[in-house]
Amino acid sequence: MSQSLFADAMTRLDKALQHVSISPEAIERLRYPKASLSVSIPVRLDSGELKVFQGYRVRYDDTRGPTKGGIRYHPNVSLDEVQSLAFWMTFKCAAIGIPFGGAKGGIAVNPKALSRMELERLSRGYIDAIADFIGPDTDIPAPDVYTNATIMGWMMDQYSIISRRFSPAVVTGKPTAIGGSLGRETATAMGAYFVIRSLMTKHQKLPQVTTVAIQGFGNAGAVLAQLLYEAGYKVVAVSDSKGAIYNPQGLDIPSVRAYQQAHKGIEAVYCEESVCNLGDRQLLTNSELLTLDVDVLVPAALENQITLANAHEVKAKFIFEVANGPVNSAADLILQQNGVCVVPDILVNSGGVTVSYFEWLQNRSGLYWSLEDINQRLQEKMEAETSQIIDLAEELSLSLRTAAYVHALKRLAAAIEAKGTQQYFAQS
C-alpha cells in the first residue's frame, strides 16, 4: 500500500468528524496513541538455538477506562498494524458502550513453526517484557489472531508470578478453570450473529433465501458459520488460509467443522488441516470467495482484504466485517457507490470485547455468571447499540461505518471534555 494502515484508519476519523461537533482538543488527543512499546523477546528453542522475536503493545486512549485489546501472533505483525488495531479498539469500546479504552499487542512470529513448549516460552517471555505496561487497572490483553485460551492462561500465570499474587483480571479469554468466562470463545461470533440478524430482519431478508460466504474459518468464522447454518441461512462458501470451498446449494457446516476438528488432534494448539481437503466441493481461492454472487459476505480473516484492486468485483449486497479492517478506505467509496452496505468492524466484532468486559467484571467481583446470563447480556448490548447506530445513520444520511464512528466519537469527546478544555479554562 502507498500509505500506512494507520494513516488509512485515520481517514475514518476524519470522515466522522464532518458530522459531529466536538472540541479541537478532543480531536487532537484522538490522533495520537498514548503509549507505544516495542520489545525484544529472546526464546531458547528446543534445538538449543536462541532466537529473538519482536513484540509490540500500544495503549491508544484510556480516557474512558483502562485500555483493552488482543494480542496476535503473525509473521506480518508490525508497530503500524498494532497501532491501527489499538485505534480501532478505542472506537469499538466506545461504540459498544463499555468503559474501556483501546489497546493492542502482537509478536512477529509464525506460531505454527514453534513447538508447544517454544510457544509457551515465547508467551511468558512477552509478558516478562511488557509486565510494567499492563495490569487489571491499566491495560488488559485478550486473544486475537493465532492466540487462544491456553496462551492467555500462560500469560495470566506469568503476570501472577511477576506480581506475586493471583491476578486473573489482567488477561481475558482465559480457560474457565482459572477465571475465564463462559461464552468468551464464541463471543465474537455470537455478537456478529446478533448484528447480522438485526440488519437482515430490518431489510426483510429471510434466512432461508439469504446466501452467505465467510472468509476465514478460525474461531470467529467457524462459530459464526455454525450459528448462521443453525438459523437457516445458506452458507455457500468458507475459507481458511489455504483456500476456499464452495457449494451453491449450501455447505453442511457441521460436517466442515467436524472434519477440521478431527484432523487437528486433541492436543494441538493449531489446526494443521485445511477445509480445502474436503471432497465434493468446488475449490476457490480466498480472492475468488470475496467476489462470489452472494447476499452476505463476511471477511473474518485479516485486514485489507477488500481494496481498490478488487472492490469493483464484490457482488455481495451486505458486508459484515468480523475481521479488523478488512475493507480499506478506498474500497469503502467504491462499495458505497455500488450500493453495498458495509457494516463496520467496530460494531460487528465487538462481541468479543463485550464478553471480555464481562469476564473482567467477574474476575474483579469473584461472582461468575451462567452462560445463559452472559449470552442474554451480550444480545441486549449488541442489539441496542446496533439499533442506535442504524437510527443515527438514517437521521444523518450516513453510511453505517461513519454512523458508528460518530456514535463512538460522541462518547469519547464527552469523556475528554469532562476533564476540561481550553474553552472551560478560559472562562473567567
Tab-separated table of C-alpha atoms in Angstrom:
chain	number	residue	atom	x	y	z
A	1	MET	CA	0.000	0.000	0.000
A	2	SER	CA	1.127	3.542	-0.648
A	3	GLN	CA	0.075	4.693	2.817
A	4	SER	CA	0.339	3.029	6.189
A	5	LEU	CA	-2.502	1.098	7.728
A	6	PHE	CA	-2.707	3.705	10.494
A	7	ALA	CA	-2.950	6.569	8.006
A	8	ASP	CA	-5.775	4.706	6.276
A	9	ALA	CA	-7.512	4.146	9.623
A	10	MET	CA	-7.345	7.858	10.375
A	11	THR	CA	-9.365	8.656	7.258
A	12	ARG	CA	-12.395	7.091	9.034
A	13	LEU	CA	-11.907	9.541	11.913
A	14	ASP	CA	-11.633	12.492	9.526
A	15	LYS	CA	-14.841	11.491	7.771
A	16	ALA	CA	-16.762	11.110	11.026
A	17	LEU	CA	-15.541	14.497	12.268
A	18	GLN	CA	-17.501	16.160	9.475
A	19	HIS	CA	-20.727	15.084	11.165
A	20	VAL	CA	-20.139	15.827	14.843
A	21	SER	CA	-19.232	18.937	16.788
A	22	ILE	CA	-16.526	18.304	19.392
A	23	SER	CA	-13.703	20.342	20.852
A	24	PRO	CA	-10.449	20.706	18.894
A	25	GLU	CA	-8.614	19.346	21.939
A	26	ALA	CA	-10.580	16.115	21.830
A	27	ILE	CA	-9.745	15.740	18.145
A	28	GLU	CA	-6.066	16.372	18.822
A	29	ARG	CA	-5.980	13.779	21.610
A	30	LEU	CA	-7.546	11.121	19.403
A	31	ARG	CA	-4.968	11.496	16.642
A	32	TYR	CA	-2.111	10.052	18.696
A	33	PRO	CA	-1.617	6.874	20.764
A	34	LYS	CA	-0.994	7.443	24.459
A	35	ALA	CA	1.903	5.000	24.682
A	36	SER	CA	3.710	2.535	22.423
A	37	LEU	CA	6.140	-0.185	23.468
A	38	SER	CA	8.483	-2.276	21.306
A	39	VAL	CA	10.269	-5.190	22.943
A	40	SER	CA	12.687	-7.963	22.029
A	41	ILE	CA	11.815	-11.435	23.304
A	42	PRO	CA	14.684	-13.948	23.403
A	43	VAL	CA	13.459	-17.558	23.289
A	44	ARG	CA	15.540	-20.703	23.707
A	45	LEU	CA	14.267	-23.123	21.050
A	46	ASP	CA	14.010	-26.871	21.622
A	47	SER	CA	17.125	-27.307	19.480
A	48	GLY	CA	19.139	-25.183	21.897
A	49	GLU	CA	19.273	-22.233	19.472
A	50	LEU	CA	18.430	-18.757	20.793
A	51	LYS	CA	16.026	-16.764	18.643
A	52	VAL	CA	14.826	-13.203	19.277
A	53	PHE	CA	11.292	-12.167	18.364
A	54	GLN	CA	9.956	-8.622	18.039
A	55	GLY	CA	6.891	-7.739	20.121
A	56	TYR	CA	4.678	-4.679	20.482
A	57	ARG	CA	1.989	-3.243	22.744
A	58	VAL	CA	0.134	0.032	22.146
A	59	ARG	CA	-2.248	1.779	24.555
A	60	TYR	CA	-4.144	4.202	22.344
A	61	ASP	CA	-6.545	6.029	24.654
A	62	ASP	CA	-7.621	5.460	28.255
A	63	THR	CA	-9.970	8.404	28.778
A	64	ARG	CA	-12.982	6.138	29.320
A	65	GLY	CA	-11.203	3.460	31.353
A	66	PRO	CA	-8.276	1.015	31.290
A	67	THR	CA	-7.258	0.006	27.812
A	68	LYS	CA	-8.340	-3.301	26.324
A	69	GLY	CA	-7.180	-5.238	23.295
A	70	GLY	CA	-5.984	-8.534	21.923
A	71	ILE	CA	-2.552	-9.983	21.255
A	72	ARG	CA	-1.870	-11.530	17.864
A	73	TYR	CA	0.883	-13.872	16.715
A	74	HIS	CA	1.538	-13.445	12.992
A	75	PRO	CA	4.616	-13.041	10.753
A	76	ASN	CA	3.363	-9.682	9.458
A	77	VAL	CA	2.803	-8.023	12.837
A	78	SER	CA	4.306	-4.508	12.884
A	79	LEU	CA	4.054	-1.409	15.047
A	80	ASP	CA	1.943	0.292	12.366
A	81	GLU	CA	-0.531	-2.599	12.394
A	82	VAL	CA	-0.714	-2.785	16.194
A	83	GLN	CA	-1.203	0.985	16.469
A	84	SER	CA	-4.022	0.836	13.924
A	85	LEU	CA	-5.704	-2.029	15.758
A	86	ALA	CA	-5.421	-0.103	19.044
A	87	PHE	CA	-7.086	2.884	17.369
A	88	TRP	CA	-9.947	0.671	16.184
A	89	MET	CA	-10.276	-0.846	19.657
A	90	THR	CA	-10.649	2.635	21.141
A	91	PHE	CA	-13.602	3.342	18.878
A	92	LYS	CA	-15.004	-0.169	19.251
A	93	CYS	CA	-15.204	0.084	23.047
A	94	ALA	CA	-16.835	3.498	22.764
A	95	ALA	CA	-19.263	2.380	20.045
A	96	ILE	CA	-20.459	-0.615	22.045
A	97	GLY	CA	-20.604	1.428	25.254
A	98	ILE	CA	-18.225	-0.371	27.609
A	99	PRO	CA	-15.881	1.561	29.970
A	100	PHE	CA	-12.586	0.654	28.332
A	101	GLY	CA	-10.106	2.431	26.124
A	102	GLY	CA	-8.317	0.769	23.217
A	103	ALA	CA	-5.063	-1.174	23.068
A	104	LYS	CA	-3.468	-3.940	21.029
A	105	GLY	CA	-0.391	-6.131	21.051
A	106	GLY	CA	1.416	-8.610	18.881
A	107	ILE	CA	4.530	-10.603	18.133
A	108	ALA	CA	6.050	-11.002	14.672
A	109	VAL	CA	6.179	-14.813	14.528
A	110	ASN	CA	4.820	-17.780	12.637
A	111	PRO	CA	3.379	-19.634	15.652
A	112	LYS	CA	2.741	-22.804	13.663
A	113	ALA	CA	6.519	-23.215	13.263
A	114	LEU	CA	7.010	-23.417	17.035
A	115	SER	CA	6.552	-26.392	19.327
A	116	ARG	CA	4.106	-26.082	22.185
A	117	MET	CA	6.921	-25.586	24.679
A	118	GLU	CA	8.529	-22.926	22.473
A	119	LEU	CA	5.144	-21.223	22.197
A	120	GLU	CA	4.801	-21.199	25.976
A	121	ARG	CA	8.284	-19.755	26.435
A	122	LEU	CA	7.509	-17.041	23.866
A	123	SER	CA	4.212	-16.155	25.561
A	124	ARG	CA	5.740	-15.961	29.024
A	125	GLY	CA	8.709	-14.008	27.646
A	126	TYR	CA	6.351	-11.455	26.108
A	127	ILE	CA	4.687	-10.882	29.480
A	128	ASP	CA	8.108	-10.596	31.147
A	129	ALA	CA	8.864	-7.797	28.688
A	130	ILE	CA	5.585	-5.858	28.995
A	131	ALA	CA	4.555	-6.589	32.615
A	132	ASP	CA	5.046	-2.965	33.698
A	133	PHE	CA	2.920	-1.784	30.756
A	134	ILE	CA	-0.207	-3.833	31.561
A	135	GLY	CA	-2.369	-4.558	34.606
A	136	PRO	CA	-6.005	-5.075	35.705
A	137	ASP	CA	-6.462	-1.303	36.146
A	138	THR	CA	-4.175	-0.223	33.301
A	139	ASP	CA	-4.303	-2.445	30.221
A	140	ILE	CA	-5.966	-5.847	29.843
A	141	PRO	CA	-4.845	-8.126	26.960
A	142	ALA	CA	-7.021	-10.772	25.293
A	143	PRO	CA	-6.774	-13.324	22.443
A	144	ASP	CA	-6.554	-12.279	18.799
A	145	VAL	CA	-5.178	-13.886	15.623
A	146	TYR	CA	-3.424	-17.204	16.443
A	147	THR	CA	-3.726	-16.771	20.204
A	148	ASN	CA	-6.227	-18.657	22.330
A	149	ALA	CA	-7.353	-19.531	25.860
A	150	THR	CA	-4.282	-21.677	26.549
A	151	ILE	CA	-1.923	-18.855	25.605
A	152	MET	CA	-3.924	-16.356	27.674
A	153	GLY	CA	-3.657	-18.746	30.620
A	154	TRP	CA	0.141	-18.820	30.307
A	155	MET	CA	0.210	-15.032	30.166
A	156	MET	CA	-2.022	-14.591	33.211
A	157	ASP	CA	0.070	-17.108	35.142
A	158	GLN	CA	3.310	-15.340	34.202
A	159	TYR	CA	1.942	-11.961	35.270
A	160	SER	CA	0.817	-13.518	38.568
A	161	ILE	CA	4.331	-14.904	39.120
A	162	ILE	CA	5.853	-11.477	38.468
A	163	SER	CA	3.360	-9.617	40.674
A	164	ARG	CA	3.428	-12.357	43.350
A	165	ARG	CA	-0.351	-12.520	43.563
A	166	PHE	CA	-3.072	-14.322	41.637
A	167	SER	CA	-4.232	-11.762	39.048
A	168	PRO	CA	-6.970	-13.230	36.841
A	169	ALA	CA	-8.275	-9.793	35.784
A	170	VAL	CA	-5.037	-8.903	33.966
A	171	VAL	CA	-5.997	-11.008	30.917
A	172	THR	CA	-9.321	-12.097	29.470
A	173	GLY	CA	-10.101	-15.056	27.264
A	174	LYS	CA	-8.521	-17.471	29.758
A	175	PRO	CA	-9.578	-21.091	30.363
A	176	THR	CA	-12.643	-21.178	32.615
A	177	ALA	CA	-10.729	-23.283	35.163
A	178	ILE	CA	-8.540	-20.277	36.014
A	179	GLY	CA	-11.054	-17.446	35.839
A	180	GLY	CA	-12.176	-17.359	32.231
A	181	SER	CA	-15.771	-16.537	31.400
A	182	LEU	CA	-18.290	-18.895	29.919
A	183	GLY	CA	-19.162	-17.769	26.396
A	184	ARG	CA	-15.873	-15.943	25.752
A	185	GLU	CA	-14.616	-18.248	22.988
A	186	THR	CA	-17.836	-17.841	20.996
A	187	ALA	CA	-18.460	-14.183	21.905
A	188	THR	CA	-17.133	-12.541	18.725
A	189	ALA	CA	-19.192	-14.845	16.519
A	190	MET	CA	-22.263	-14.611	18.740
A	191	GLY	CA	-22.117	-10.820	18.741
A	192	ALA	CA	-21.698	-10.756	14.951
A	193	TYR	CA	-24.681	-13.095	14.605
A	194	PHE	CA	-26.885	-10.720	16.605
A	195	VAL	CA	-25.836	-7.804	14.362
A	196	ILE	CA	-26.425	-9.792	11.148
A	197	ARG	CA	-29.820	-10.967	12.356
A	198	SER	CA	-30.829	-7.409	13.277
A	199	LEU	CA	-29.831	-5.992	9.876
A	200	MET	CA	-31.326	-8.833	7.865
A	201	THR	CA	-34.605	-8.558	9.772
A	202	LYS	CA	-34.712	-4.818	9.134
A	203	HIS	CA	-34.174	-5.432	5.402
A	204	GLN	CA	-36.762	-8.254	5.423
A	205	LYS	CA	-34.240	-10.862	4.285
A	206	LEU	CA	-35.396	-14.299	5.393
A	207	PRO	CA	-32.599	-16.710	6.415
A	208	GLN	CA	-33.749	-19.475	4.040
A	209	VAL	CA	-33.208	-17.278	0.967
A	210	THR	CA	-30.060	-15.495	2.169
A	211	THR	CA	-26.717	-16.780	0.878
A	212	VAL	CA	-23.534	-16.222	2.880
A	213	ALA	CA	-19.802	-16.518	2.144
A	214	ILE	CA	-17.304	-16.401	5.019
A	215	GLN	CA	-13.616	-15.688	4.504
A	216	GLY	CA	-11.748	-17.108	7.483
A	217	PHE	CA	-12.631	-20.357	9.254
A	218	GLY	CA	-10.858	-19.708	12.524
A	219	ASN	CA	-12.613	-19.396	15.848
A	220	ALA	CA	-14.867	-16.468	14.913
A	221	GLY	CA	-15.587	-17.506	11.315
A	222	ALA	CA	-16.282	-21.155	12.084
A	223	VAL	CA	-18.588	-20.451	15.024
A	224	LEU	CA	-20.444	-17.765	13.065
A	225	ALA	CA	-20.890	-20.199	10.149
A	226	GLN	CA	-22.407	-22.703	12.577
A	227	LEU	CA	-24.766	-20.117	14.105
A	228	LEU	CA	-25.945	-18.942	10.688
A	229	TYR	CA	-26.378	-22.521	9.462
A	230	GLU	CA	-28.449	-23.415	12.511
A	231	ALA	CA	-30.609	-20.313	11.974
A	232	GLY	CA	-31.403	-21.434	8.424
A	233	TYR	CA	-29.029	-19.232	6.408
A	234	LYS	CA	-27.468	-20.826	3.325
A	235	VAL	CA	-23.705	-20.719	3.925
A	236	VAL	CA	-22.336	-21.455	0.454
A	237	ALA	CA	-18.600	-20.809	0.922
A	238	VAL	CA	-15.979	-20.771	3.668
A	239	SER	CA	-12.206	-20.461	3.577
A	240	ASP	CA	-9.050	-20.676	5.636
A	241	SER	CA	-5.509	-19.544	4.852
A	242	LYS	CA	-5.052	-22.304	2.248
A	243	GLY	CA	-8.162	-21.604	0.189
A	244	ALA	CA	-11.947	-21.876	-0.003
A	245	ILE	CA	-14.674	-24.421	-0.666
A	246	TYR	CA	-17.921	-23.503	-2.405
A	247	ASN	CA	-21.253	-25.199	-2.946
A	248	PRO	CA	-24.044	-23.015	-4.375
A	249	GLN	CA	-26.640	-25.297	-2.746
A	250	GLY	CA	-25.142	-24.631	0.684
A	251	LEU	CA	-22.441	-26.339	2.745
A	252	ASP	CA	-23.091	-28.756	5.585
A	253	ILE	CA	-21.272	-26.603	8.146
A	254	PRO	CA	-21.312	-29.157	10.995
A	255	SER	CA	-19.508	-31.607	8.684
A	256	VAL	CA	-16.930	-28.990	7.689
A	257	ARG	CA	-16.234	-28.165	11.329
A	258	ALA	CA	-16.125	-31.829	12.314
A	259	TYR	CA	-13.543	-32.529	9.593
A	260	GLN	CA	-11.361	-29.643	10.695
A	261	GLN	CA	-11.553	-30.651	14.353
A	262	ALA	CA	-10.917	-34.336	13.647
A	263	HIS	CA	-7.695	-33.646	11.779
A	264	LYS	CA	-6.002	-31.348	14.230
A	265	GLY	CA	-5.507	-33.806	17.076
A	266	ILE	CA	-6.912	-33.447	20.536
A	267	GLU	CA	-3.882	-31.695	21.997
A	268	ALA	CA	-2.885	-29.478	19.075
A	269	VAL	CA	-2.662	-25.729	19.629
A	270	TYR	CA	-3.402	-25.004	15.970
A	271	CYS	CA	-5.319	-26.865	13.294
A	272	GLU	CA	-2.990	-28.089	10.565
A	273	GLU	CA	-5.679	-29.308	8.174
A	274	SER	CA	-7.418	-27.152	5.594
A	275	VAL	CA	-11.092	-27.036	4.719
A	276	CYS	CA	-9.819	-27.449	1.158
A	277	ASN	CA	-9.146	-31.131	1.843
A	278	LEU	CA	-12.866	-31.813	1.984
A	279	GLY	CA	-14.074	-33.527	-1.187
A	280	ASP	CA	-17.159	-32.969	-3.346
A	281	ARG	CA	-16.876	-29.196	-3.219
A	282	GLN	CA	-15.659	-26.628	-5.697
A	283	LEU	CA	-12.281	-25.239	-4.667
A	284	LEU	CA	-11.690	-21.490	-4.823
A	285	THR	CA	-9.012	-19.064	-3.749
A	286	ASN	CA	-9.656	-16.605	-0.950
A	287	SER	CA	-9.742	-13.836	-3.539
A	288	GLU	CA	-12.402	-15.656	-5.550
A	289	LEU	CA	-14.553	-16.127	-2.456
A	290	LEU	CA	-14.661	-12.349	-1.968
A	291	THR	CA	-16.263	-11.880	-5.384
A	292	LEU	CA	-18.967	-14.569	-5.168
A	293	ASP	CA	-22.523	-13.562	-6.035
A	294	VAL	CA	-23.980	-13.860	-2.532
A	295	ASP	CA	-26.244	-11.768	-0.343
A	296	VAL	CA	-23.875	-11.566	2.622
A	297	LEU	CA	-20.068	-11.516	2.616
A	298	VAL	CA	-18.245	-11.938	5.934
A	299	PRO	CA	-14.499	-11.151	5.916
A	300	ALA	CA	-13.342	-12.883	9.117
A	301	ALA	CA	-9.600	-13.213	8.466
A	302	LEU	CA	-7.149	-10.282	8.335
A	303	GLU	CA	-7.189	-6.602	7.415
A	304	ASN	CA	-7.010	-5.161	3.884
A	305	GLN	CA	-8.813	-7.968	2.068
A	306	ILE	CA	-11.072	-5.669	0.022
A	307	THR	CA	-9.144	-2.816	-1.538
A	308	LEU	CA	-9.121	-0.546	-4.566
A	309	ALA	CA	-7.892	-3.531	-6.582
A	310	ASN	CA	-10.915	-5.792	-6.055
A	311	ALA	CA	-13.755	-3.671	-4.634
A	312	HIS	CA	-15.390	-3.335	-8.094
A	313	GLU	CA	-15.673	-7.131	-8.272
A	314	VAL	CA	-17.603	-7.538	-4.998
A	315	LYS	CA	-21.151	-8.700	-5.736
A	316	ALA	CA	-22.478	-9.125	-2.200
A	317	LYS	CA	-25.237	-6.807	-1.051
A	318	PHE	CA	-24.060	-6.730	2.566
A	319	ILE	CA	-20.573	-6.963	4.074
A	320	PHE	CA	-20.215	-7.662	7.789
A	321	GLU	CA	-16.667	-7.021	8.996
A	322	VAL	CA	-15.828	-9.728	11.534
A	323	ALA	CA	-12.105	-9.172	10.951
A	324	ASN	CA	-10.470	-5.891	11.947
A	325	GLY	CA	-10.134	-3.519	8.995
A	326	PRO	CA	-10.834	-5.958	6.143
A	327	VAL	CA	-12.128	-3.150	3.897
A	328	ASN	CA	-9.828	-0.179	3.390
A	329	SER	CA	-10.992	3.405	2.927
A	330	ALA	CA	-10.500	3.460	-0.850
A	331	ALA	CA	-12.668	0.357	-1.216
A	332	ASP	CA	-15.320	1.923	1.023
A	333	LEU	CA	-16.019	4.616	-1.551
A	334	ILE	CA	-16.394	2.120	-4.391
A	335	LEU	CA	-18.641	-0.195	-2.386
A	336	GLN	CA	-20.853	2.710	-1.326
A	337	GLN	CA	-21.183	3.859	-4.952
A	338	ASN	CA	-22.170	0.304	-5.909
A	339	GLY	CA	-24.870	0.148	-3.247
A	340	VAL	CA	-23.094	-2.341	-0.981
A	341	CYS	CA	-23.992	-1.956	2.701
A	342	VAL	CA	-20.823	-2.327	4.802
A	343	VAL	CA	-21.421	-2.965	8.492
A	344	PRO	CA	-18.192	-1.928	10.277
A	345	ASP	CA	-15.852	-3.980	12.399
A	346	ILE	CA	-16.135	-1.661	15.401
A	347	LEU	CA	-19.727	-2.851	15.711
A	348	VAL	CA	-19.797	-6.332	14.168
A	349	ASN	CA	-16.871	-7.884	16.052
A	350	SER	CA	-17.387	-6.068	19.351
A	351	GLY	CA	-18.977	-9.133	20.976
A	352	GLY	CA	-15.505	-10.357	21.930
A	353	VAL	CA	-14.520	-7.265	23.883
A	354	THR	CA	-18.002	-7.078	25.416
A	355	VAL	CA	-17.718	-10.552	26.935
A	356	SER	CA	-14.099	-9.765	27.849
A	357	TYR	CA	-15.565	-6.889	29.847
A	358	PHE	CA	-17.977	-9.351	31.473
A	359	GLU	CA	-15.004	-11.626	32.289
A	360	TRP	CA	-13.090	-8.720	33.826
A	361	LEU	CA	-16.109	-7.812	35.962
A	362	GLN	CA	-16.453	-11.414	37.128
A	363	ASN	CA	-12.739	-11.601	37.991
A	364	ARG	CA	-12.942	-8.368	39.973
A	365	SER	CA	-16.067	-9.354	41.900
A	366	GLY	CA	-15.427	-13.089	42.305
A	367	LEU	CA	-19.007	-13.761	41.166
A	368	TYR	CA	-19.396	-15.813	37.983
A	369	TRP	CA	-22.395	-15.806	35.647
A	370	SER	CA	-24.134	-18.609	33.766
A	371	LEU	CA	-23.744	-18.991	30.004
A	372	GLU	CA	-27.408	-18.127	29.562
A	373	ASP	CA	-26.958	-14.909	31.522
A	374	ILE	CA	-23.855	-13.926	29.547
A	375	ASN	CA	-25.452	-14.552	26.156
A	376	GLN	CA	-28.558	-12.631	27.210
A	377	ARG	CA	-26.477	-9.647	28.331
A	378	LEU	CA	-24.483	-9.821	25.089
A	379	GLN	CA	-27.617	-9.944	22.943
A	380	GLU	CA	-29.143	-6.942	24.711
A	381	LYS	CA	-25.958	-4.910	24.317
A	382	MET	CA	-25.346	-5.785	20.645
A	383	GLU	CA	-28.947	-5.213	19.563
A	384	ALA	CA	-29.270	-1.936	21.473
A	385	GLU	CA	-26.092	-0.397	20.028
A	386	THR	CA	-26.877	-1.704	16.522
A	387	SER	CA	-30.283	-0.045	16.701
A	388	GLN	CA	-28.765	3.273	17.817
A	389	ILE	CA	-26.195	3.235	15.014
A	390	ILE	CA	-28.837	2.393	12.399
A	391	ASP	CA	-31.038	5.238	13.663
A	392	LEU	CA	-28.100	7.663	13.578
A	393	ALA	CA	-27.224	6.602	10.019
A	394	GLU	CA	-30.788	7.218	8.882
A	395	GLU	CA	-31.091	10.515	10.765
A	396	LEU	CA	-27.891	11.991	9.285
A	397	SER	CA	-27.932	10.095	5.944
A	398	LEU	CA	-24.628	8.404	6.718
A	399	SER	CA	-23.095	5.054	5.937
A	400	LEU	CA	-23.217	2.611	8.838
A	401	ARG	CA	-19.445	2.891	9.231
A	402	THR	CA	-19.476	6.662	9.579
A	403	ALA	CA	-22.508	6.472	11.871
A	404	ALA	CA	-20.670	4.000	14.125
A	405	TYR	CA	-17.662	6.321	14.325
A	406	VAL	CA	-19.875	9.332	15.060
A	407	HIS	CA	-21.628	7.287	17.767
A	408	ALA	CA	-18.247	6.423	19.318
A	409	LEU	CA	-16.853	9.928	18.895
A	410	LYS	CA	-19.660	11.449	20.921
A	411	ARG	CA	-18.817	9.224	23.885
A	412	LEU	CA	-15.061	9.740	23.554
A	413	ALA	CA	-15.409	13.505	23.214
A	414	ALA	CA	-17.711	13.712	26.233
A	415	ALA	CA	-15.131	11.856	28.356
A	416	ILE	CA	-12.229	14.025	27.148
A	417	GLU	CA	-14.174	17.257	27.559
A	418	ALA	CA	-15.312	16.242	31.065
A	419	LYS	CA	-11.715	16.734	32.198
A	420	GLY	CA	-11.671	20.308	30.931
A	421	THR	CA	-10.721	22.005	27.666
A	422	GLN	CA	-9.412	25.428	26.683
A	423	GLN	CA	-12.962	26.687	26.388
A	424	TYR	CA	-13.638	25.758	30.026
A	425	PHE	CA	-10.383	27.040	31.497
A	426	ALA	CA	-10.501	30.296	29.516
A	427	GLN	CA	-13.732	31.294	31.249
A	428	SER	CA	-13.209	33.967	33.868
